[in-house]
């Protein structure tokens, strides 16, 4: 994540974002091996356009890193994605501190 969420709206936002089961499946699918969108789409039986949208969102939040690679056969350009390590712990103390900010 691009820094830990510090305010209640930021905490609610990341929890809502990660509350989507398909996004979590995508993170799990690329947690140990980088893959490109078509591979993820076929593996999870989610449409490729939706996988691409989710990957871009995950990348924006810093949960996924995309790497462009050129290939000798079509498609000549592929973007591979891999989940980035993160840890987010929610406690009452975290909520209390966020309320005060």
Short mmCIF file of C-alpha atoms in Angstrom, two decimals:
data_model
loop_
_atom_site.label_atom_id
_atom_site.label_comp_id
_atom_site.label_asym_id
_atom_site.label_seq_id
_atom_site.Cartn_x
_atom_site.Cartn_y
_atom_site.Cartn_z
CA UNK A 1 0.00 0.00 0.00
CA UNK A 2 1.14 3.53 -0.61
CA UNK A 3 1.61 4.20 3.09
CA UNK A 4 -0.70 3.03 5.82
CA UNK A 5 -4.18 4.49 5.89
CA UNK A 6 -4.27 7.11 8.66
CA UNK A 7 -7.79 8.52 8.67
CA UNK A 8 -11.13 6.78 9.08
CA UNK A 9 -12.10 7.49 5.43
CA UNK A 10 -8.77 6.03 4.25
CA UNK A 11 -9.23 2.94 6.43
CA UNK A 12 -12.81 2.48 5.21
CA UNK A 13 -11.62 2.95 1.64
CA UNK A 14 -8.95 0.24 1.76
CA UNK A 15 -11.22 -2.17 3.63
CA UNK A 16 -13.96 -1.60 1.05
CA UNK A 17 -11.47 -2.02 -1.79
CA UNK A 18 -10.10 -5.27 -0.37
CA UNK A 19 -13.61 -6.46 0.47
CA UNK A 20 -14.07 -7.52 -3.16
CA UNK A 21 -13.62 -11.29 -3.50
CA UNK A 22 -12.41 -11.12 -7.11
CA UNK A 23 -9.66 -8.65 -6.21
CA UNK A 24 -8.54 -10.97 -3.41
CA UNK A 25 -8.48 -13.94 -5.83
CA UNK A 26 -6.31 -11.91 -8.20
CA UNK A 27 -3.90 -11.00 -5.38
CA UNK A 28 -3.69 -14.66 -4.37
CA UNK A 29 -3.13 -15.74 -8.00
CA UNK A 30 -0.08 -13.50 -8.33
CA UNK A 31 1.24 -13.81 -4.80
CA UNK A 32 4.05 -16.25 -5.70
CA UNK A 33 4.48 -15.90 -9.45
CA UNK A 34 4.10 -13.02 -11.84
CA UNK A 35 1.42 -13.45 -14.50
CA UNK A 36 -0.12 -11.39 -17.22
CA UNK A 37 -3.80 -10.46 -17.38
CA UNK A 38 -4.83 -13.20 -19.79
CA UNK A 39 -3.30 -15.90 -17.58
CA UNK A 40 -5.12 -14.55 -14.54
CA UNK A 41 -8.36 -14.24 -16.50
CA UNK A 42 -8.21 -17.84 -17.70
CA UNK A 43 -7.16 -19.20 -14.31
CA UNK A 44 -9.92 -17.41 -12.39
CA UNK A 45 -12.56 -17.36 -15.16
CA UNK A 46 -12.96 -13.58 -14.84
CA UNK A 47 -13.22 -11.50 -18.00
CA UNK A 48 -9.89 -10.10 -19.13
CA UNK A 49 -11.13 -6.48 -19.26
CA UNK A 50 -12.28 -6.76 -15.64
CA UNK A 51 -8.97 -8.33 -14.59
CA UNK A 52 -7.12 -5.44 -16.26
CA UNK A 53 -9.29 -2.88 -14.43
CA UNK A 54 -8.70 -4.60 -11.09
CA UNK A 55 -4.95 -4.92 -11.73
CA UNK A 56 -4.70 -1.20 -12.46
CA UNK A 57 -6.61 -0.42 -9.26
CA UNK A 58 -4.43 -2.79 -7.24
CA UNK A 59 -1.33 -1.22 -8.78
CA UNK A 60 -2.58 2.28 -7.92
CA UNK A 61 -2.96 1.20 -4.27
CA UNK A 62 0.59 -0.21 -4.30
CA UNK A 63 -0.58 -3.80 -3.77
CA UNK A 64 0.61 -4.99 -7.18
CA UNK A 65 3.59 -4.14 -9.35
CA UNK A 66 3.39 -4.34 -13.13
CA UNK A 67 6.42 -4.92 -15.36
CA UNK A 68 6.44 -4.48 -19.12
CA UNK A 69 8.17 -7.16 -21.18
CA UNK A 70 8.76 -7.51 -24.90
CA UNK A 71 8.21 -10.91 -26.50
CA UNK A 72 9.33 -12.44 -29.80
CA UNK A 73 5.83 -13.62 -30.66
CA UNK A 74 2.40 -11.96 -30.50
CA UNK A 75 1.42 -10.20 -28.43
CA UNK A 76 4.83 -8.52 -28.60
CA UNK A 77 4.24 -6.48 -25.49
CA UNK A 78 3.00 -7.97 -22.23
CA UNK A 79 2.57 -6.51 -18.80
CA UNK A 80 3.26 -8.95 -16.01
CA UNK A 81 1.92 -8.39 -12.51
CA UNK A 82 3.05 -9.59 -9.11
CA UNK A 83 1.55 -8.90 -5.68
CA UNK A 84 3.65 -6.71 -3.41
CA UNK A 85 4.11 -7.67 0.24
CA UNK A 86 1.92 -5.69 2.59
CA UNK A 87 0.61 -5.86 6.12
CA UNK A 88 -2.37 -4.01 7.44
CA UNK A 89 -3.44 -4.53 11.03
CA UNK A 90 -6.66 -3.00 12.24
CA UNK A 91 -7.07 -2.57 15.97
CA UNK A 92 -9.24 -0.43 18.20
CA UNK A 93 -6.15 1.66 18.90
CA UNK A 94 -5.69 2.23 15.16
CA UNK A 95 -9.30 3.37 14.87
CA UNK A 96 -8.99 5.62 17.91
CA UNK A 97 -5.86 7.28 16.54
CA UNK A 98 -7.48 7.71 13.12
CA UNK A 99 -10.50 9.36 14.72
CA UNK A 100 -8.22 11.97 16.30
CA UNK A 101 -6.50 12.90 13.00
#
